[in-house]
PDB file of C-alpha atoms in Angstrom:
ATOM      1  CA  MET R   1      11.602 -21.433 -43.078  1.00 45.00           C
ATOM      2  CA  THR R   2       8.217 -20.466 -41.700  1.00 47.00           C
ATOM      3  CA  VAL R   3       6.135 -23.072 -39.908  1.00 51.00           C
ATOM      4  CA  ASN R   4       3.160 -22.752 -42.247  1.00 79.00           C
ATOM      5  CA  ARG R   5       5.091 -23.858 -45.352  1.00 87.00           C
ATOM      6  CA  PRO R   6       5.066 -27.523 -46.445  1.00 94.00           C
ATOM      7  CA  VAL R   7       8.452 -29.075 -45.698  1.00 95.00           C
ATOM      8  CA  ARG R   8      10.282 -31.958 -47.367  1.00 96.00           C
ATOM      9  CA  ILE R   9      12.387 -34.209 -45.102  1.00 95.00           C
ATOM     10  CA  VAL R  10      14.386 -37.312 -46.110  1.00 94.00           C
ATOM     11  CA  SER R  11      15.630 -40.074 -43.797  1.00 95.00           C
ATOM     12  CA  PRO R  12      19.370 -40.212 -42.988  1.00 94.00           C
ATOM     13  CA  TYR R  13      21.493 -42.277 -45.425  1.00 93.00           C
ATOM     14  CA  PRO R  14      25.193 -43.042 -46.181  1.00 93.00           C
ATOM     15  CA  ILE R  15      26.959 -41.527 -49.193  1.00 90.00           C
ATOM     16  CA  THR R  16      30.468 -41.125 -50.596  1.00 92.00           C
ATOM     17  CA  TYR R  17      31.258 -37.957 -52.546  1.00 89.00           C
ATOM     18  CA  ARG R  18      34.051 -37.974 -55.136  1.00 94.00           C
ATOM     19  CA  PHE R  19      35.572 -35.094 -57.084  1.00 95.00           C
ATOM     20  CA  LYS R  20      38.712 -34.291 -59.064  1.00 97.00           C
ATOM     21  CA  VAL R  21      41.417 -31.901 -57.868  1.00 97.00           C
ATOM     22  CA  LYS R  22      41.544 -28.787 -60.057  1.00 94.00           C
ATOM     23  CA  SER R  23      44.659 -26.834 -60.945  1.00 93.00           C
ATOM     24  CA  GLU R  24      44.046 -24.192 -58.265  1.00 92.00           C
ATOM     25  CA  PHE R  25      44.699 -26.811 -55.562  1.00 96.00           C
ATOM     26  CA  GLU R  26      47.692 -28.476 -57.208  1.00 97.00           C
ATOM     27  CA  GLY R  27      50.559 -28.476 -54.721  1.00 97.00           C
ATOM     28  CA  LYS R  28      48.209 -27.756 -51.806  1.00 97.00           C
ATOM     29  CA  SER R  29      47.491 -30.127 -48.931  1.00 98.00           C
ATOM     30  CA  LEU R  30      44.370 -32.241 -48.597  1.00 98.00           C
ATOM     31  CA  LEU R  31      43.417 -30.251 -45.500  1.00 97.00           C
ATOM     32  CA  ASP R  32      43.831 -26.959 -47.384  1.00 97.00           C
ATOM     33  CA  LEU R  33      41.501 -28.188 -50.124  1.00 97.00           C
ATOM     34  CA  MET R  34      38.771 -29.416 -47.778  1.00 96.00           C
ATOM     35  CA  THR R  35      38.782 -26.323 -45.547  1.00 95.00           C
ATOM     36  CA  THR R  36      38.772 -23.994 -48.572  1.00 93.00           C
ATOM     37  CA  ARG R  37      36.117 -25.747 -50.652  1.00 90.00           C
ATOM     38  CA  PHE R  38      33.892 -26.707 -47.733  1.00 88.00           C
ATOM     39  CA  PRO R  39      34.428 -23.981 -45.101  1.00 86.00           C
ATOM     40  CA  PHE R  40      31.181 -24.738 -43.250  1.00 79.00           C
ATOM     41  CA  HIS R  41      33.235 -27.407 -41.408  1.00 87.00           C
ATOM     42  CA  GLY R  42      36.131 -26.112 -39.335  1.00 90.00           C
ATOM     43  CA  VAL R  43      39.745 -27.266 -39.523  1.00 96.00           C
ATOM     44  CA  LYS R  44      39.365 -29.603 -36.524  1.00 97.00           C
ATOM     45  CA  ILE R  45      36.390 -31.408 -38.065  1.00 96.00           C
ATOM     46  CA  TRP R  46      38.205 -31.984 -41.346  1.00 97.00           C
ATOM     47  CA  GLU R  47      41.326 -33.183 -39.507  1.00 97.00           C
ATOM     48  CA  THR R  48      39.181 -35.705 -37.637  1.00 97.00           C
ATOM     49  CA  LYS R  49      37.422 -36.891 -40.808  1.00 97.00           C
ATOM     50  CA  ILE R  50      40.755 -37.370 -42.579  1.00 98.00           C
ATOM     51  CA  SER R  51      42.361 -39.219 -39.640  1.00 97.00           C
ATOM     52  CA  ASN R  52      39.291 -41.507 -39.410  1.00 96.00           C
ATOM     53  CA  GLY R  53      39.675 -42.460 -43.064  1.00 97.00           C
ATOM     54  CA  HIS R  54      36.453 -40.774 -44.136  1.00 97.00           C
ATOM     55  CA  VAL R  55      38.391 -38.459 -46.454  1.00 98.00           C
ATOM     56  CA  GLY R  56      41.140 -39.762 -48.744  1.00 98.00           C
ATOM     57  CA  VAL R  57      42.786 -39.579 -52.146  1.00 98.00           C
ATOM     58  CA  ASN R  58      42.570 -41.953 -55.139  1.00 98.00           C
ATOM     59  CA  GLY R  59      40.696 -44.577 -53.137  1.00 96.00           C
ATOM     60  CA  HIS R  60      43.166 -44.687 -50.261  1.00 97.00           C
ATOM     61  CA  GLU R  61      43.416 -43.177 -46.808  1.00 97.00           C
ATOM     62  CA  ALA R  62      45.614 -40.085 -46.630  1.00 97.00           C
ATOM     63  CA  SER R  63      47.141 -37.687 -44.160  1.00 97.00           C
ATOM     64  CA  ALA R  64      45.928 -34.124 -43.724  1.00 97.00           C
ATOM     65  CA  ASN R  65      49.190 -32.752 -45.118  1.00 97.00           C
ATOM     66  CA  GLN R  66      49.297 -34.966 -48.217  1.00 97.00           C
ATOM     67  CA  ILE R  67      50.195 -32.832 -51.229  1.00 98.00           C
ATOM     68  CA  LEU R  68      47.726 -33.030 -54.102  1.00 98.00           C
ATOM     69  CA  SER R  69      48.243 -33.228 -57.843  1.00 97.00           C
ATOM     70  CA  LYS R  70      45.848 -32.024 -60.526  1.00 96.00           C
ATOM     71  CA  GLY R  71      43.467 -34.824 -61.439  1.00 96.00           C
ATOM     72  CA  ASP R  72      43.696 -36.662 -58.111  1.00 98.00           C
ATOM     73  CA  GLU R  73      40.330 -38.001 -56.975  1.00 98.00           C
ATOM     74  CA  VAL R  74      39.306 -37.023 -53.467  1.00 98.00           C
ATOM     75  CA  PHE R  75      36.602 -38.981 -51.668  1.00 97.00           C
ATOM     76  CA  HIS R  76      34.546 -37.952 -48.646  1.00 95.00           C
ATOM     77  CA  HIS R  77      32.445 -40.641 -46.981  1.00 95.00           C
ATOM     78  CA  ASN R  78      29.589 -39.601 -44.739  1.00 90.00           C
ATOM     79  CA  PRO R  79      28.059 -42.646 -42.987  1.00 91.00           C
ATOM     80  CA  LYS R  80      24.913 -40.812 -41.920  1.00 91.00           C
ATOM     81  CA  VAL R  81      23.867 -37.874 -44.059  1.00 89.00           C
ATOM     82  CA  ILE R  82      21.184 -35.713 -42.475  1.00 92.00           C
ATOM     83  CA  GLU R  83      20.091 -33.306 -45.180  1.00 92.00           C
ATOM     84  CA  PRO R  84      18.596 -29.940 -44.245  1.00 92.00           C
ATOM     85  CA  SER R  85      14.872 -29.782 -44.888  1.00 94.00           C
ATOM     86  CA  VAL R  86      13.634 -27.785 -47.874  1.00 96.00           C
ATOM     87  CA  PRO R  87      10.275 -26.260 -48.830  1.00 96.00           C
ATOM     88  CA  ASP R  88       8.036 -28.811 -50.529  1.00 96.00           C
ATOM     89  CA  GLU R  89       6.669 -26.338 -53.070  1.00 97.00           C
ATOM     90  CA  VAL R  90       8.122 -27.388 -56.432  1.00 98.00           C
ATOM     91  CA  GLU R  91       5.487 -26.783 -59.123  1.00 98.00           C
ATOM     92  CA  VAL R  92       5.509 -27.791 -62.783  1.00 98.00           C
ATOM     93  CA  LEU R  93       4.150 -24.779 -64.695  1.00 98.00           C
ATOM     94  CA  GLU R  94       4.455 -25.989 -68.285  1.00 97.00           C
ATOM     95  CA  GLN R  95       5.626 -29.136 -70.041  1.00 97.00           C
ATOM     96  CA  THR R  96       6.116 -30.126 -73.671  1.00 97.00           C
ATOM     97  CA  ASP R  97       8.089 -32.833 -75.427  1.00 97.00           C
ATOM     98  CA  ASP R  98      11.003 -30.379 -75.561  1.00 98.00           C
ATOM     99  CA  TYR R  99      11.078 -28.653 -72.202  1.00 98.00           C
ATOM    100  CA  LEU R 100       9.819 -28.349 -68.645  1.00 98.00           C
ATOM    101  CA  MET R 101       9.174 -25.004 -66.940  1.00 98.00           C
ATOM    102  CA  VAL R 102       9.002 -25.217 -63.150  1.00 98.00           C
ATOM    103  CA  TYR R 103       8.785 -22.995 -60.089  1.00 98.00           C
ATOM    104  CA  LYS R 104      11.699 -23.499 -57.672  1.00 98.00           C
ATOM    105  CA  PRO R 105      11.141 -22.404 -54.066  1.00 98.00           C
ATOM    106  CA  ALA R 106      13.978 -21.275 -51.825  1.00 97.00           C
ATOM    107  CA  PRO R 107      16.098 -22.409 -50.190  1.00 96.00           C
ATOM    108  CA  LEU R 108      16.468 -25.358 -52.572  1.00 97.00           C
ATOM    109  CA  PRO R 109      19.580 -26.259 -54.596  1.00 96.00           C
ATOM    110  CA  MET R 110      19.308 -27.119 -58.273  1.00 97.00           C
ATOM    111  CA  HIS R 111      21.325 -30.338 -58.210  1.00 94.00           C
ATOM    112  CA  PRO R 112      23.198 -32.602 -55.758  1.00 90.00           C
ATOM    113  CA  GLY R 113      26.273 -31.178 -54.070  1.00 82.00           C
ATOM    114  CA  GLY R 114      27.587 -30.189 -50.665  1.00 75.00           C
ATOM    115  CA  ARG R 115      25.021 -30.888 -47.952  1.00 82.00           C
ATOM    116  CA  TYR R 116      22.294 -31.838 -50.443  1.00 90.00           C
ATOM    117  CA  ASN R 117      21.733 -34.959 -52.515  1.00 89.00           C
ATOM    118  CA  LYS R 118      18.057 -35.914 -52.381  1.00 94.00           C
ATOM    119  CA  ASN R 119      16.605 -32.543 -51.374  1.00 96.00           C
ATOM    120  CA  THR R 120      17.375 -30.916 -54.726  1.00 97.00           C
ATOM    121  CA  LEU R 121      15.212 -29.676 -57.573  1.00 98.00           C
ATOM    122  CA  ILE R 122      16.487 -32.234 -60.074  1.00 98.00           C
ATOM    123  CA  SER R 123      16.023 -35.123 -57.597  1.00 97.00           C
ATOM    124  CA  ILE R 124      12.490 -34.050 -56.692  1.00 97.00           C
ATOM    125  CA  LEU R 125      11.515 -33.849 -60.361  1.00 98.00           C
ATOM    126  CA  GLU R 126      13.007 -37.295 -60.999  1.00 97.00           C
ATOM    127  CA  GLU R 127      10.789 -38.656 -58.216  1.00 96.00           C
ATOM    128  CA  GLN R 128       7.826 -37.105 -60.048  1.00 96.00           C
ATOM    129  CA  GLY R 129       8.733 -39.043 -63.210  1.00 96.00           C
ATOM    130  CA  PHE R 130      10.703 -36.377 -65.071  1.00 97.00           C
ATOM    131  CA  GLU R 131      13.924 -38.245 -65.797  1.00 94.00           C
ATOM    132  CA  ASN R 132      16.933 -37.308 -67.919  1.00 95.00           C
ATOM    133  CA  LEU R 133      16.270 -33.584 -67.622  1.00 98.00           C
ATOM    134  CA  ARG R 134      19.032 -31.355 -68.943  1.00 98.00           C
ATOM    135  CA  ILE R 135      19.978 -28.212 -67.017  1.00 97.00           C
ATOM    136  CA  VAL R 136      20.313 -25.211 -69.350  1.00 97.00           C
ATOM    137  CA  HIS R 137      20.603 -22.473 -66.698  1.00 96.00           C
ATOM    138  CA  ARG R 138      20.800 -22.232 -62.912  1.00 95.00           C
ATOM    139  CA  LEU R 139      19.402 -20.363 -59.934  1.00 96.00           C
ATOM    140  CA  ASP R 140      21.154 -20.007 -56.588  1.00 94.00           C
ATOM    141  CA  ALA R 141      19.708 -22.238 -53.874  1.00 95.00           C
ATOM    142  CA  VAL R 142      18.499 -19.134 -51.994  1.00 96.00           C
ATOM    143  CA  THR R 143      16.777 -17.673 -55.078  1.00 98.00           C
ATOM    144  CA  SER R 144      13.243 -18.681 -56.034  1.00 98.00           C
ATOM    145  CA  GLY R 145      11.458 -18.561 -59.377  1.00 98.00           C
ATOM    146  CA  LEU R 146      11.381 -19.901 -62.907  1.00 98.00           C
ATOM    147  CA  VAL R 147      13.683 -22.685 -64.052  1.00 98.00           C
ATOM    148  CA  LEU R 148      13.765 -24.116 -67.576  1.00 98.00           C
ATOM    149  CA  PHE R 149      14.842 -27.718 -68.218  1.00 98.00           C
ATOM    150  CA  ALA R 150      15.394 -29.349 -71.605  1.00 98.00           C
ATOM    151  CA  ARG R 151      13.888 -32.790 -72.198  1.00 98.00           C
ATOM    152  CA  ASN R 152      16.056 -33.744 -75.161  1.00 97.00           C
ATOM    153  CA  LYS R 153      19.523 -33.037 -76.543  1.00 97.00           C
ATOM    154  CA  THR R 154      18.375 -30.960 -79.509  1.00 98.00           C
ATOM    155  CA  PHE R 155      16.378 -28.495 -77.428  1.00 98.00           C
ATOM    156  CA  ALA R 156      19.123 -28.363 -74.792  1.00 98.00           C
ATOM    157  CA  GLN R 157      21.657 -27.249 -77.388  1.00 98.00           C
ATOM    158  CA  LYS R 158      19.337 -24.545 -78.742  1.00 98.00           C
ATOM    159  CA  ALA R 159      18.504 -23.240 -75.274  1.00 98.00           C
ATOM    160  CA  MET R 160      22.114 -23.203 -74.073  1.00 97.00           C
ATOM    161  CA  VAL R 161      23.201 -21.291 -77.179  1.00 97.00           C
ATOM    162  CA  ALA R 162      20.424 -18.753 -76.552  1.00 96.00           C
ATOM    163  CA  PHE R 163      21.614 -18.270 -72.967  1.00 95.00           C
ATOM    164  CA  SER R 164      25.298 -18.062 -73.911  1.00 93.00           C
ATOM    165  CA  GLU R 165      24.610 -15.511 -76.651  1.00 93.00           C
ATOM    166  CA  ALA R 166      22.422 -13.343 -74.366  1.00 91.00           C
ATOM    167  CA  ARG R 167      19.258 -13.902 -76.413  1.00 95.00           C
ATOM    168  CA  VAL R 168      17.215 -14.741 -73.309  1.00 96.00           C
ATOM    169  CA  GLN R 169      15.192 -11.978 -71.679  1.00 97.00           C
ATOM    170  CA  LYS R 170      15.411 -12.484 -67.909  1.00 97.00           C
ATOM    171  CA  THR R 171      13.475 -10.476 -65.336  1.00 98.00           C
ATOM    172  CA  TYR R 172      14.051 -10.672 -61.599  1.00 98.00           C
ATOM    173  CA  TYR R 173      12.431  -8.807 -58.726  1.00 98.00           C
ATOM    174  CA  ALA R 174      14.274  -7.964 -55.524  1.00 98.00           C
ATOM    175  CA  LEU R 175      13.196  -6.416 -52.246  1.00 98.00           C
ATOM    176  CA  VAL R 176      16.073  -4.143 -51.228  1.00 98.00           C
ATOM    177  CA  THR R 177      17.182  -2.012 -48.307  1.00 97.00           C
ATOM    178  CA  GLY R 178      16.605   1.738 -48.539  1.00 96.00           C
ATOM    179  CA  ASN R 179      14.932   4.015 -51.069  1.00 93.00           C
ATOM    180  CA  PRO R 180      17.104   4.630 -54.166  1.00 96.00           C
ATOM    181  CA  GLU R 181      17.482   8.230 -55.306  1.00 94.00           C
ATOM    182  CA  LYS R 182      17.608   7.205 -58.972  1.00 95.00           C
ATOM    183  CA  HIS R 183      14.675   5.587 -60.727  1.00 97.00           C
ATOM    184  CA  SER R 184      16.972   3.388 -62.798  1.00 98.00           C
ATOM    185  CA  ILE R 185      20.650   2.544 -63.112  1.00 98.00           C
ATOM    186  CA  THR R 186      23.007   0.177 -64.911  1.00 98.00           C
ATOM    187  CA  ILE R 187      25.802  -1.469 -62.899  1.00 98.00           C
ATOM    188  CA  ASP R 188      28.676  -3.012 -64.858  1.00 97.00           C
ATOM    189  CA  THR R 189      31.376  -3.938 -62.333  1.00 97.00           C
ATOM    190  CA  PRO R 190      32.978  -7.344 -63.105  1.00 97.00           C
ATOM    191  CA  VAL R 191      32.540 -10.421 -60.898  1.00 97.00           C
ATOM    192  CA  ARG R 192      34.946 -13.036 -59.569  1.00 96.00           C
ATOM    193  CA  ARG R 193      35.049 -15.649 -56.812  1.00 93.00           C
ATOM    194  CA  LYS R 194      36.505 -14.343 -53.547  1.00 92.00           C
ATOM    195  CA  THR R 195      36.506 -17.444 -51.350  1.00 86.00           C
ATOM    196  CA  GLY R 196      34.292 -20.510 -51.033  1.00 84.00           C
ATOM    197  CA  PHE R 197      30.764 -19.529 -52.104  1.00 88.00           C
ATOM    198  CA  VAL R 198      31.384 -15.791 -51.695  1.00 93.00           C
ATOM    199  CA  PHE R 199      31.984 -13.604 -54.769  1.00 95.00           C
ATOM    200  CA  GLU R 200      33.040  -9.976 -55.172  1.00 95.00           C
ATOM    201  CA  SER R 201      32.366  -7.242 -57.716  1.00 96.00           C
ATOM    202  CA  GLU R 202      34.241  -3.989 -58.227  1.00 93.00           C
ATOM    203  CA  LEU R 203      36.306  -2.202 -60.839  1.00 92.00           C
ATOM    204  CA  GLY R 204      39.913  -3.223 -61.280  1.00 90.00           C
ATOM    205  CA  LEU R 205      39.615  -6.860 -60.180  1.00 92.00           C
ATOM    206  CA  LYS R 206      42.031  -9.184 -61.976  1.00 92.00           C
ATOM    207  CA  HIS R 207      40.661 -12.334 -63.646  1.00 91.00           C
ATOM    208  CA  ALA R 208      37.083 -11.096 -63.146  1.00 95.00           C
ATOM    209  CA  LYS R 209      34.281 -11.707 -65.646  1.00 96.00           C
ATOM    210  CA  GLU R 210      32.217  -8.991 -67.314  1.00 96.00           C
ATOM    211  CA  ALA R 211      28.844  -8.435 -65.663  1.00 96.00           C
ATOM    212  CA  VAL R 212      26.054  -5.985 -66.538  1.00 97.00           C
ATOM    213  CA  THR R 213      22.678  -5.491 -64.817  1.00 98.00           C
ATOM    214  CA  PHE R 214      19.945  -2.901 -65.416  1.00 98.00           C
ATOM    215  CA  PHE R 215      17.834  -1.930 -62.388  1.00 98.00           C
ATOM    216  CA  GLU R 216      14.518  -0.068 -62.231  1.00 98.00           C
ATOM    217  CA  VAL R 217      12.443   0.887 -59.181  1.00 98.00           C
ATOM    218  CA  VAL R 218       8.977  -0.686 -59.222  1.00 97.00           C
ATOM    219  CA  ARG R 219       7.672   0.429 -55.828  1.00 96.00           C
ATOM    220  CA  ARG R 220       9.080   2.586 -53.043  1.00 95.00           C
ATOM    221  CA  GLY R 221       8.541   2.174 -49.320  1.00 91.00           C
ATOM    222  CA  GLU R 222       9.836   4.091 -46.334  1.00 89.00           C
ATOM    223  CA  LYS R 223      12.814   1.835 -45.718  1.00 93.00           C
ATOM    224  CA  SER R 224      12.739  -0.561 -48.661  1.00 96.00           C
ATOM    225  CA  ALA R 225      11.979  -0.753 -52.378  1.00 97.00           C
ATOM    226  CA  ILE R 226      11.002  -3.348 -54.970  1.00 98.00           C
ATOM    227  CA  ILE R 227      13.448  -3.408 -57.867  1.00 98.00           C
ATOM    228  CA  ARG R 228      13.073  -4.927 -61.331  1.00 98.00           C
ATOM    229  CA  CYS R 229      16.405  -6.477 -62.297  1.00 98.00           C
ATOM    230  CA  SER R 230      17.390  -7.233 -65.900  1.00 98.00           C
ATOM    231  CA  PRO R 231      20.762  -9.020 -66.054  1.00 97.00           C
ATOM    232  CA  LYS R 232      22.522  -8.807 -69.428  1.00 96.00           C
ATOM    233  CA  THR R 233      25.086 -11.405 -68.356  1.00 94.00           C
ATOM    234  CA  GLY R 234      24.731 -14.433 -66.111  1.00 93.00           C
ATOM    235  CA  ARG R 235      27.460 -14.422 -63.474  1.00 95.00           C
ATOM    236  CA  THR R 236      27.122 -16.162 -60.117  1.00 94.00           C
ATOM    237  CA  HIS R 237      25.586 -13.812 -57.505  1.00 97.00           C
ATOM    238  CA  GLN R 238      25.604 -11.013 -60.111  1.00 98.00           C
ATOM    239  CA  ILE R 239      22.317  -9.350 -59.120  1.00 98.00           C
ATOM    240  CA  ARG R 240      23.091  -9.608 -55.408  1.00 98.00           C
ATOM    241  CA  LEU R 241      26.547  -8.088 -55.885  1.00 98.00           C
ATOM    242  CA  HIS R 242      25.381  -5.297 -58.177  1.00 98.00           C
ATOM    243  CA  LEU R 243      22.604  -4.302 -55.770  1.00 98.00           C
ATOM    244  CA  GLU R 244      25.244  -4.134 -53.044  1.00 97.00           C
ATOM    245  CA  GLN R 245      27.364  -1.949 -55.362  1.00 97.00           C
ATOM    246  CA  TRP R 246      24.369   0.362 -55.844  1.00 97.00           C
ATOM    247  CA  GLY R 247      24.106   0.718 -52.082  1.00 97.00           C
ATOM    248  CA  HIS R 248      20.753  -1.092 -51.883  1.00 98.00           C
ATOM    249  CA  PRO R 249      21.416  -4.773 -51.125  1.00 98.00           C
ATOM    250  CA  ILE R 250      18.655  -7.355 -50.897  1.00 98.00           C
ATOM    251  CA  ILE R 251      16.958  -6.792 -47.555  1.00 97.00           C
ATOM    252  CA  ASP R 252      17.560 -10.313 -46.180  1.00 96.00           C
ATOM    253  CA  ASP R 253      20.757 -11.284 -48.028  1.00 97.00           C
ATOM    254  CA  PRO R 254      22.992 -13.047 -45.447  1.00 95.00           C
ATOM    255  CA  ILE R 255      26.184 -12.385 -47.444  1.00 95.00           C
ATOM    256  CA  TYR R 256      25.871  -9.107 -49.326  1.00 96.00           C
ATOM    257  CA  GLY R 257      23.196  -7.459 -47.198  1.00 94.00           C
ATOM    258  CA  ILE R 258      23.627  -5.088 -44.286  1.00 93.00           C
ATOM    259  CA  ASP R 259      26.066  -6.680 -41.809  1.00 90.00           C
ATOM    260  CA  GLY R 260      26.425  -9.659 -44.168  1.00 92.00           C
ATOM    261  CA  ASP R 261      28.875 -12.461 -43.370  1.00 91.00           C
ATOM    262  CA  LYS R 262      31.463 -12.818 -46.164  1.00 91.00           C
ATOM    263  CA  SER R 263      33.624 -15.371 -44.343  1.00 86.00           C
ATOM    264  CA  SER R 264      32.168 -18.247 -46.405  1.00 81.00           C
ATOM    265  CA  LYS R 265      31.940 -20.225 -43.174  1.00 77.00           C
ATOM    266  CA  ARG R 266      28.226 -19.844 -42.461  1.00 75.00           C
ATOM    267  CA  ALA R 267      26.030 -21.981 -44.693  1.00 73.00           C
ATOM    268  CA  GLN R 268      23.124 -20.236 -46.431  1.00 75.00           C
ATOM    269  CA  LYS R 269      19.973 -21.819 -45.014  1.00 81.00           C
ATOM    270  CA  VAL R 270      17.207 -19.327 -45.774  1.00 90.00           C
ATOM    271  CA  GLY R 271      15.717 -18.097 -49.032  1.00 95.00           C
ATOM    272  CA  ILE R 272      16.210 -14.416 -49.869  1.00 97.00           C
ATOM    273  CA  SER R 273      13.898 -11.825 -51.426  1.00 98.00           C
ATOM    274  CA  LEU R 274      15.055 -12.420 -55.004  1.00 98.00           C
ATOM    275  CA  LEU R 275      12.636 -13.906 -57.539  1.00 98.00           C
ATOM    276  CA  ASN R 276      13.342 -15.014 -61.101  1.00 98.00           C
ATOM    277  CA  ALA R 277       9.974 -13.807 -62.378  1.00 98.00           C
ATOM    278  CA  GLY R 278      10.332 -13.645 -66.155  1.00 98.00           C
ATOM    279  CA  LEU R 279      11.918 -15.865 -68.774  1.00 98.00           C
ATOM    280  CA  GLU R 280      11.471 -15.366 -72.519  1.00 98.00           C
ATOM    281  CA  ILE R 281      13.239 -16.985 -75.483  1.00 98.00           C
ATOM    282  CA  LYS R 282      11.409 -15.707 -78.546  1.00 97.00           C
ATOM    283  CA  GLU R 283      13.108 -18.011 -81.047  1.00 96.00           C
ATOM    284  CA  LEU R 284      11.969 -21.059 -79.063  1.00 97.00           C
ATOM    285  CA  GLY R 285       8.471 -19.782 -78.275  1.00 96.00           C
ATOM    286  CA  ILE R 286       9.086 -19.688 -74.531  1.00 97.00           C
ATOM    287  CA  LYS R 287       7.571 -17.037 -72.286  1.00 97.00           C
ATOM    288  CA  ASN R 288       6.550 -17.291 -68.651  1.00 97.00           C
ATOM    289  CA  GLU R 289       6.012 -14.708 -65.914  1.00 97.00           C
ATOM    290  CA  LEU R 290       5.439 -14.681 -62.170  1.00 97.00           C
ATOM    291  CA  ALA R 291       3.960 -11.926 -60.036  1.00 96.00           C
ATOM    292  CA  VAL R 292       5.794 -10.082 -57.289  1.00 96.00           C
ATOM    293  CA  PRO R 293       5.052 -11.808 -53.932  1.00 93.00           C
ATOM    294  CA  GLU R 294       2.221 -10.048 -52.098  1.00 91.00           C
ATOM    295  CA  SER R 295       4.196 -10.161 -48.839  1.00 91.00           C
ATOM    296  CA  TRP R 296       6.707  -7.706 -50.318  1.00 94.00           C
ATOM    297  CA  PHE R 297       4.025  -5.001 -50.447  1.00 87.00           C
ATOM    298  CA  LEU R 298       3.253  -5.200 -46.734  1.00 72.00           C
TER     299      LEU R 298
END
């Protein structure tokens, strides 16, 4: 985060996280679950947290090798949470009785989870008086741009149906490595989770989800290019993965970029050059656009 950006910092506070064990971890140990789901802490740290009673199962202390069952509730108590700072640049672009359109900077997560609880988009908007917002779509923490929230149940249902039935026109811009030979291309390799927060996309993957993205070159440079990205599906990390498949990953992507780290052990702390710049739902009268950042043209 550059020094000239406004920064949001919250004071340290205690918190206890709770979550249910899913079927993929049934029969696995507590230590296996914690090191797999939260790899940014090493095995030794999780062993210490468990032995100190800060991590347990169903309200009780547990051993690291305790075998889990589906539906067990795991708790993780952190007596002094120090959240990473985030850019203090959230901007409300449009509001009606039905919805709220906002600009989300990066890096900033959408909702509480992991290392973030108060430094999230939904929490910041609640502080501004926008309560009971309903999330109808999501952006990665490292992606900036337009986010639509519903302000009532009726609109939320309409918006979510529009997203699920691919009736939302989405436009992203990405600053990528290299100068593509083709002016445009469609990538349709499926996507699935690989490990932790890292996903993968290639033909022949089992249990992968269909993913389709159309790319078009907007501006060419000597060693980089600005790409307009039109995703036809909405898979996690889809655009980032498909740009990597094309051979032109996002220029500052810490996972899928050149020499990216796919270990899922290094937390993503910096925003990347991917902007959700256009969102249109004709049936609901929604249309908003953002310009390509000027810094990308330098």
